[in-house]
Short mmCIF file of C-alpha atoms and ligand atoms in Angstrom, two decimals:
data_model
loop_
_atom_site.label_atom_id
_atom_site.label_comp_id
_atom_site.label_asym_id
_atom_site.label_seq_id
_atom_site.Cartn_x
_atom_site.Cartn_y
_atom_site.Cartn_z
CA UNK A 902 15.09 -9.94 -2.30
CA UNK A 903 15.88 -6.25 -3.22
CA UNK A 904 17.18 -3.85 -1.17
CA UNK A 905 14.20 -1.15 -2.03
CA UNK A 906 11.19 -3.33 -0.39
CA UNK A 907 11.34 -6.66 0.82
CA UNK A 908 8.43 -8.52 -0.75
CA UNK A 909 5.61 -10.20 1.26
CA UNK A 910 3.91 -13.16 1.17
CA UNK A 911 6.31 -14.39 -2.47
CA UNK A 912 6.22 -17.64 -2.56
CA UNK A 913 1.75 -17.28 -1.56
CA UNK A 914 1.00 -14.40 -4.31
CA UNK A 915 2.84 -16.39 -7.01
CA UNK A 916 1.20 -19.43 -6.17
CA UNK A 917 -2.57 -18.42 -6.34
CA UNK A 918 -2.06 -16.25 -9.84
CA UNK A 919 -0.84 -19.72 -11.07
CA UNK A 920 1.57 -17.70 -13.89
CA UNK A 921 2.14 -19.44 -16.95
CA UNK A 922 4.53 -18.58 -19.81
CA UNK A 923 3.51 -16.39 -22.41
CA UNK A 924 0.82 -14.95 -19.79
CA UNK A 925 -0.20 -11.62 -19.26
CA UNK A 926 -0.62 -10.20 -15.55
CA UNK A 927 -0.20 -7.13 -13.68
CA UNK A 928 0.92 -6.09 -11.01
CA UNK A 929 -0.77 -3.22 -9.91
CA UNK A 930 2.00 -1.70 -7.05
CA UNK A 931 4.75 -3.00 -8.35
CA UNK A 932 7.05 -1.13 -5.60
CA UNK A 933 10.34 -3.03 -5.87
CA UNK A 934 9.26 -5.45 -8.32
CA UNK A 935 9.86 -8.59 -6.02
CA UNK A 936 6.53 -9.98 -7.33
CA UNK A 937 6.94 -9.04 -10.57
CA UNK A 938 10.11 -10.62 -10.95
CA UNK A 939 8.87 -13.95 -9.93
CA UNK A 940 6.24 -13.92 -12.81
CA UNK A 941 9.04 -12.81 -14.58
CA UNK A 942 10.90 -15.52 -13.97
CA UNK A 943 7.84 -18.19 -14.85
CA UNK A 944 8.05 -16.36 -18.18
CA UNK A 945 4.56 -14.22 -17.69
CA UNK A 946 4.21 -10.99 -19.25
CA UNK A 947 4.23 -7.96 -16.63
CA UNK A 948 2.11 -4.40 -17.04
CA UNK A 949 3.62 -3.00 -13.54
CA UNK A 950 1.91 -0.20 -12.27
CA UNK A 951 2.70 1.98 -9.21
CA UNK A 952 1.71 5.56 -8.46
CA UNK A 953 5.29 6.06 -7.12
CA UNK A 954 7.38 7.59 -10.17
CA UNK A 955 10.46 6.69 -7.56
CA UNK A 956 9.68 2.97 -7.79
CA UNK A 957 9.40 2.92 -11.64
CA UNK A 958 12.56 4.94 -12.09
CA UNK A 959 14.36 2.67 -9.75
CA UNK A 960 12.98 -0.37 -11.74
CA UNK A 961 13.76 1.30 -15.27
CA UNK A 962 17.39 1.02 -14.06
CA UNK A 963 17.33 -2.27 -12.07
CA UNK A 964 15.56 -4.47 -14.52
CA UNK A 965 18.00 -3.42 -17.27
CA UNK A 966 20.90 -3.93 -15.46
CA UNK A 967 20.19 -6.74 -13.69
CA UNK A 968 18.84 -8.68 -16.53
CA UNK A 969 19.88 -7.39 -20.28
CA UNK A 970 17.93 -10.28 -21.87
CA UNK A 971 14.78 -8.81 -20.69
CA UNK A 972 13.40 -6.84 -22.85
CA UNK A 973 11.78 -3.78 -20.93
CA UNK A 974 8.70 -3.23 -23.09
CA UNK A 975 7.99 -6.38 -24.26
CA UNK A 976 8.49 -8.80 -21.29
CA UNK A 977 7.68 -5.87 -18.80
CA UNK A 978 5.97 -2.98 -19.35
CA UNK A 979 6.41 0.15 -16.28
CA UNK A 980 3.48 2.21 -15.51
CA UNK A 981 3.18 5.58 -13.46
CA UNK A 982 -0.41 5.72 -12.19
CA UNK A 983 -3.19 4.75 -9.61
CA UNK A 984 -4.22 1.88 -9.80
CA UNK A 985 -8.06 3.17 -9.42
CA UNK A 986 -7.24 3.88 -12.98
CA UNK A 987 -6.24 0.07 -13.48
CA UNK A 988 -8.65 -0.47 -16.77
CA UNK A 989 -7.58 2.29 -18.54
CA UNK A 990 -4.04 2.03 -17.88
CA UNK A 991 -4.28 -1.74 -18.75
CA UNK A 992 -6.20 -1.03 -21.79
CA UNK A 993 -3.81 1.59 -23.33
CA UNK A 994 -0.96 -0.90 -23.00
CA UNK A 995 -2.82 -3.87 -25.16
CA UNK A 996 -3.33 -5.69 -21.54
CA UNK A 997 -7.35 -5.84 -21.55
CA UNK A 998 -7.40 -9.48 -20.96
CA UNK A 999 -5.20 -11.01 -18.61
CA UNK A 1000 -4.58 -14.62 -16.75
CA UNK A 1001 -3.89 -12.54 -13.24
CA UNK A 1002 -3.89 -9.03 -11.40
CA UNK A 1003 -2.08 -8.78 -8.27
CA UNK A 1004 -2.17 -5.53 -5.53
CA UNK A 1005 0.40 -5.78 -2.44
CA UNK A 1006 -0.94 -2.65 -0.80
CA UNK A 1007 0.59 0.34 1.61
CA UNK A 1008 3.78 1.53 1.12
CA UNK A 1009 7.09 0.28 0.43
CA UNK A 1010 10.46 -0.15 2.58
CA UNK A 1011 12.21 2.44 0.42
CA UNK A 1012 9.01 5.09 0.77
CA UNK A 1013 8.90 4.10 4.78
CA UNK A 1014 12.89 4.60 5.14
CA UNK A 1015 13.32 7.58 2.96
CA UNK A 1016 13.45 10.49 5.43
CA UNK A 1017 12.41 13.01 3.07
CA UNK A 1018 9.22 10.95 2.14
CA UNK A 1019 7.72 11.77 5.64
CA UNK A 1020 6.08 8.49 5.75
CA UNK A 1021 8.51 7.75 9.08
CA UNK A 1022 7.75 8.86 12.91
CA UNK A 1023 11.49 7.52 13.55
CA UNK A 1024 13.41 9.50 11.00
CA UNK A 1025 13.34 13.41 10.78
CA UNK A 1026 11.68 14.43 7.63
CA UNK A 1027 9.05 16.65 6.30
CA UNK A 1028 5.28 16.10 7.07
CA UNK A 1029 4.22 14.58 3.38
CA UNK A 1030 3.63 10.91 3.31
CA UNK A 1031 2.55 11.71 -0.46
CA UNK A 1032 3.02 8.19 -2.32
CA UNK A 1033 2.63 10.23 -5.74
CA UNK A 1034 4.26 13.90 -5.22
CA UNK A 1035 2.44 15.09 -7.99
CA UNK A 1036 -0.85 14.67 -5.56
CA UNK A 1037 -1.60 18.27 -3.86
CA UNK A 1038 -2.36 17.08 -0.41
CA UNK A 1039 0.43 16.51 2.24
CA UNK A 1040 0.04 15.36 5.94
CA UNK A 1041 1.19 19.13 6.70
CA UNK A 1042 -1.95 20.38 4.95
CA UNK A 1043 -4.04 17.85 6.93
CA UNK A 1044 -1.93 18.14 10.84
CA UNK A 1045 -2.06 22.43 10.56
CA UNK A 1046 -5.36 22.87 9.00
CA UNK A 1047 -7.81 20.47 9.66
CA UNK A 1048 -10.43 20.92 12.73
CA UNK A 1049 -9.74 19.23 16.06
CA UNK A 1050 -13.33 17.80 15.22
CA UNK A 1051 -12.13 16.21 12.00
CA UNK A 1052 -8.42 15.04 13.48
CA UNK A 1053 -10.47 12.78 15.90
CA UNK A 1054 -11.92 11.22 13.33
CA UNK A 1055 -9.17 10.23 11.27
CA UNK A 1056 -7.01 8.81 14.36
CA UNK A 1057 -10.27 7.34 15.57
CA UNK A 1058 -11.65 5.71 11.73
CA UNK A 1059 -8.87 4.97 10.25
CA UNK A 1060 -6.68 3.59 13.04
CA UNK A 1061 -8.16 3.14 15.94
CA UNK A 1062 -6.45 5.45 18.12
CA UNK A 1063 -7.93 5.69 21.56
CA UNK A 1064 -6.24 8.73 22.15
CA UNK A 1065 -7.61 10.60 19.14
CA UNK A 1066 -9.38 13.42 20.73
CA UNK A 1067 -6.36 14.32 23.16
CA UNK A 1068 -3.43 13.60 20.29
CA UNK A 1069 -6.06 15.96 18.07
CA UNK A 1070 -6.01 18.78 21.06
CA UNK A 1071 -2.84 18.49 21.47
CA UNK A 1072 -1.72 18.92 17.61
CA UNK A 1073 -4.12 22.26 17.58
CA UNK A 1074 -2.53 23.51 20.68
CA UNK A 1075 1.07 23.32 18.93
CA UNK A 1076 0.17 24.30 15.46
CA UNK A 1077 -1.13 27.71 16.76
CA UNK A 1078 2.42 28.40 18.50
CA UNK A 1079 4.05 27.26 15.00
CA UNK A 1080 3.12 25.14 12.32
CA UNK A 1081 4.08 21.65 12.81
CA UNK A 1082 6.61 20.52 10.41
CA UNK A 1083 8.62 17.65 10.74
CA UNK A 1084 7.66 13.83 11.05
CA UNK A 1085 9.50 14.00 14.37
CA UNK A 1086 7.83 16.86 15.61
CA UNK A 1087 4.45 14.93 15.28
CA UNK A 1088 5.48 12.21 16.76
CA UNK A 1089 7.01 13.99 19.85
CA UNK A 1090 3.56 15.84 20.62
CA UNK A 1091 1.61 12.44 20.55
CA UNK A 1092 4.77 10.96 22.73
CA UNK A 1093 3.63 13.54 25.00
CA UNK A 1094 0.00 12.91 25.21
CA UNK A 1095 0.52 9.47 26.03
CA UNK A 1096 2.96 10.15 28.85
CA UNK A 1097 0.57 12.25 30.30
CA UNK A 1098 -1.98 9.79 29.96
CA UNK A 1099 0.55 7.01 31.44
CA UNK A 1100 -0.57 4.75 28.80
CA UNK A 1101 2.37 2.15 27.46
CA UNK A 1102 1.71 0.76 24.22
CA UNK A 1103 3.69 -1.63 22.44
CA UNK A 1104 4.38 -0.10 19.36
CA UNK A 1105 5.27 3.53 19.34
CA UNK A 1106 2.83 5.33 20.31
CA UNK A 1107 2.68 7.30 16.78
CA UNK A 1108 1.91 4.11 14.64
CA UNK A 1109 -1.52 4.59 14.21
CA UNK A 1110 -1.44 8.35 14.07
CA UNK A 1111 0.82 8.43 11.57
CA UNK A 1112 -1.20 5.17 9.55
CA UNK A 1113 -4.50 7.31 9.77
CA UNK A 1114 -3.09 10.69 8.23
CA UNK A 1115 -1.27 8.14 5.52
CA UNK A 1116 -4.47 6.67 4.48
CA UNK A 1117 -6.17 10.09 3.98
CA UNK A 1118 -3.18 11.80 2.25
CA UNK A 1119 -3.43 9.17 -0.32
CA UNK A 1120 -6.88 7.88 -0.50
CA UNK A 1121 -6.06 4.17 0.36
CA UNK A 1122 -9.21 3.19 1.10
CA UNK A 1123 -11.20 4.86 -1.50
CA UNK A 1124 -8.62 3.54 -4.83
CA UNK A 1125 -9.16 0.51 -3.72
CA UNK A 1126 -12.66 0.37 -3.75
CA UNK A 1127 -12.39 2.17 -7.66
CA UNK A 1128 -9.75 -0.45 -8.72
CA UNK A 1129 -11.26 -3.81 -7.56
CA UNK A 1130 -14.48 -3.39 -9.33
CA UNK A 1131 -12.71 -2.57 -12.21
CA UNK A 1132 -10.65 -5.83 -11.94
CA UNK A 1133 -12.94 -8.35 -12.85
CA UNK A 1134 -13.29 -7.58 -16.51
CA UNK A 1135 -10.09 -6.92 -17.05
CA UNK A 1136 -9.89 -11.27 -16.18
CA UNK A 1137 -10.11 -13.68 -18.45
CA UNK A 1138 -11.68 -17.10 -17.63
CA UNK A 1139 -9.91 -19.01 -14.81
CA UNK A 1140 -7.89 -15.66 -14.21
CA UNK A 1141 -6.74 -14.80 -10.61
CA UNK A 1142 -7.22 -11.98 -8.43
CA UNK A 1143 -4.84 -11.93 -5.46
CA UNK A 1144 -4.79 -8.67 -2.63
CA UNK A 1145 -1.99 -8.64 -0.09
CA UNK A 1146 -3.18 -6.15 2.57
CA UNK A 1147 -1.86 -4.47 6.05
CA UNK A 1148 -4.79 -3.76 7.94
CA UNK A 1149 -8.28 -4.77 8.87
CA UNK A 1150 -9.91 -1.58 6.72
CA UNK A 1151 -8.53 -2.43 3.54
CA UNK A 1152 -8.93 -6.33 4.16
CA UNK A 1153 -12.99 -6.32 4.96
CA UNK A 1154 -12.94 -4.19 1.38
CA UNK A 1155 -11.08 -6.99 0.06
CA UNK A 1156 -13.71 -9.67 1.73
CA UNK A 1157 -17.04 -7.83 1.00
CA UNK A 1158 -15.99 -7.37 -3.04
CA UNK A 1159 -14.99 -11.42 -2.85
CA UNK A 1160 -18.19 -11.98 -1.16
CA UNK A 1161 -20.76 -9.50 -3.30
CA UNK A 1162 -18.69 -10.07 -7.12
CA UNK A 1163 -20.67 -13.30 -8.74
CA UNK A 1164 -18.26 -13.60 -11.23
CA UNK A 1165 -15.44 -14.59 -8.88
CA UNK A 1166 -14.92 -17.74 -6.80
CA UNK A 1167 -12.63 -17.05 -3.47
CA UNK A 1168 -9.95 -19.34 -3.38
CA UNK A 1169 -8.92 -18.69 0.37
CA UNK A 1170 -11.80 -19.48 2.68
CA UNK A 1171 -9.75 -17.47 5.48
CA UNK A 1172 -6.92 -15.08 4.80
CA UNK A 1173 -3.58 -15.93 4.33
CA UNK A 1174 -0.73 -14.75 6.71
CA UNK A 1175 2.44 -15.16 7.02
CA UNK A 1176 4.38 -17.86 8.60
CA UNK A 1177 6.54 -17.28 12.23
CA UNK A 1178 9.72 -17.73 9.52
CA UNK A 1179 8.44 -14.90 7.56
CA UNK A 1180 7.99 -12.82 10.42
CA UNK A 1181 11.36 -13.29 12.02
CA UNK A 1182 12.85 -12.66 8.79
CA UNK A 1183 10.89 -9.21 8.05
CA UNK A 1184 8.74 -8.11 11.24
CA UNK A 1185 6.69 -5.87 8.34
CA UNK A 1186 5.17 -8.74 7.05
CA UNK A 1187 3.44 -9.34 10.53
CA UNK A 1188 -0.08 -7.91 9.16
CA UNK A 1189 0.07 -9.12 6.34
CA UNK A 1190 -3.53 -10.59 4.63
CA UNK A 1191 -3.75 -12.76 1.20
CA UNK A 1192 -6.96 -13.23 -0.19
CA UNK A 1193 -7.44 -14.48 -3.91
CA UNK A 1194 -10.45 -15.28 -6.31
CA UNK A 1195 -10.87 -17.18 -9.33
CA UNK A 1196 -12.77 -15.81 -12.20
CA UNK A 1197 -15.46 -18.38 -13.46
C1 SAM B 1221 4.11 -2.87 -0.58
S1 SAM B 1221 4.70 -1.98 -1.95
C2 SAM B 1221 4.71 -3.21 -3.22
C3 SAM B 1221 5.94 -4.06 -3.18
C4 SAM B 1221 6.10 -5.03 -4.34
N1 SAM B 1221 5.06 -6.01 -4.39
C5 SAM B 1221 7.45 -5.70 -4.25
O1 SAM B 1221 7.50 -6.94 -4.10
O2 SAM B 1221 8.48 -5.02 -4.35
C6 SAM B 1221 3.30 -1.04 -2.41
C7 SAM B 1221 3.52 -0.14 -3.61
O3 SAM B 1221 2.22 0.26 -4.06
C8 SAM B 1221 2.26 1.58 -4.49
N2 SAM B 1221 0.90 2.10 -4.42
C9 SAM B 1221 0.17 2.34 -3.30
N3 SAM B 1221 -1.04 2.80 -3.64
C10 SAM B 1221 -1.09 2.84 -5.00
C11 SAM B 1221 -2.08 3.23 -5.94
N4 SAM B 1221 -3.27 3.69 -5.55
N5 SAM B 1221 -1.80 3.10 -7.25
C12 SAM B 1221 -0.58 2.64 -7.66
N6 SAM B 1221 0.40 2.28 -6.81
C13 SAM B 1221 0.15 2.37 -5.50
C14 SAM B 1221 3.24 2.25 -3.55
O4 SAM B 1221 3.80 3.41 -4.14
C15 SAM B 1221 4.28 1.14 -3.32
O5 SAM B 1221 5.36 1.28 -4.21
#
């Protein structure tokens, strides 16, 4: 386990890519490399990719110090990019066939806990929840300039919030006193709309607020319908696809490309969660989703 993200589903993922030595796989958000360093381990060949150039600078340093037989470059190659570039980024590193592709999507511990990251509603940061900061669009941009019309809409398609129109008042309200600013500051307005509303929820009641504007800052959705297409020549023979996902948009992406792709055979009839073990262990893990394909 590392410290920077506590990997999901291990023992699962590594299992359905079926790694074999001398293999070459990627893993497409490599994060904290927990996956990666299982295939690793199984003495696969790793192209990890991740859009975060946090997570590959942390792995730069990890990798070499944790293990100075690897050989970074050889063994394991680190990639800053989006993965809805996956072909080209696999091609230009002499990985345009390989035995396995792997995606563990959303964010990692480290983005979620770094204040500054503004990925949090429970630590006071800055409203950017940018998983690449080289991207120009920040939740700021989307909380003080957006319409009320299109706020609903993101609470309401992208998380389900039944509060969306009120939460979307209320941010327009605030933003033309001052701009809003701060994770915290969010989260306290939509606090407010649901005490007025006396409606208890389980989890705060900025979860699915703060998943919605996530999602649109970094185009969640829309990568991964680029990537996965892309996936499936990038396979050789017998090669596996596997997709860990968080929530129900991403996963019926996930089940209507298993379902449509001819080339691929699904390997898990229904999706894969974790067990009551896993969840105790690391409550993140509760929404978690494996699906994987075989390519035939
Ligand atoms: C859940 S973490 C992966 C954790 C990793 N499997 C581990 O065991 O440490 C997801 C990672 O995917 C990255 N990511 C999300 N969307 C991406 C995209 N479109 N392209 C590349 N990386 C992406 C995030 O920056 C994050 O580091």
């Amino acid at each position: 386990m590392s410290q920077y993200h506590q990997s999901v589903l291990l023992q699962e993922a590594i299992k359905f890519l079926n790694v074999k030595p001398q293999h070459l796989y990627i893993d497409a958000t490599i994060g904290g490399g927990g996956h990666t360093r299982q295939i690793l381990r199984r003495g696969g060949k790793v192209l990890g990719i991740d859009s975060d150039p946090e997570s590959i600078a942390h792995l730069n340093k990890k990798f070499k110090i944790e293990n100075l037989k690897l050989k970074i470059g050889e063994d394991l190659i680190l990639a800053q990019g989006n993965f809805n570039r996956i072909a080209d980024i696999a091609r230009s590193h002499g990985f345009s066939k390989v035995s396995g592709i792997l995606f563990d999507l959303g964010v990692s511990s480290h983005q979620l806990e770094t204040a500054q990251r503004g990925f949090s509603f429970q630590k006071e940061g800055p409203l950017d929840m940018r998983m690449d900061k080289n991207s120009n669009i920040r939740a700021f941009d989307l909380v003080n300039n957006l319409e009320k019309r299109r706020l609903n809409e993101i609470f309401e398609k992208y998380a389900g919030e039944k509060l969306s129109w009120s939460i979307a008042s209320a941010i327009c309200s605030a933003r033309k006193i001052k701009p809003i600013e701060t994770t915290d500051g969010l989260a306290h307005i939509i606090k407010e709309v649901y005490r007025r509303k006396h409606l208890r929820t389980k989890l705060h009641p900025a979860t699915k607020a703060f998943q919605a504007l996530r999602i649109v800052v970094n185009s969640e959705l829309l990568n991964l319908e680029e990537a996965l297409p892309q996936t499936v020549n990038l396979l050789e023979k017998q090669g596996r696809l596997v997709v860990i996902s968080f929530h129900s948009l991403e996963d019926s992406i996930v089940k209507r490309f298993f379902k449509y792709e001819k080339r691929l055979k699904v390997l898990t009839k229904t999706p894969i969660g974790p067990g009551s073990g896993e969840i105790l262990h690391n409550p993140r893990s509760r929404s978690a989703r494996l699906r994987a394909a075989v390519k035939i």
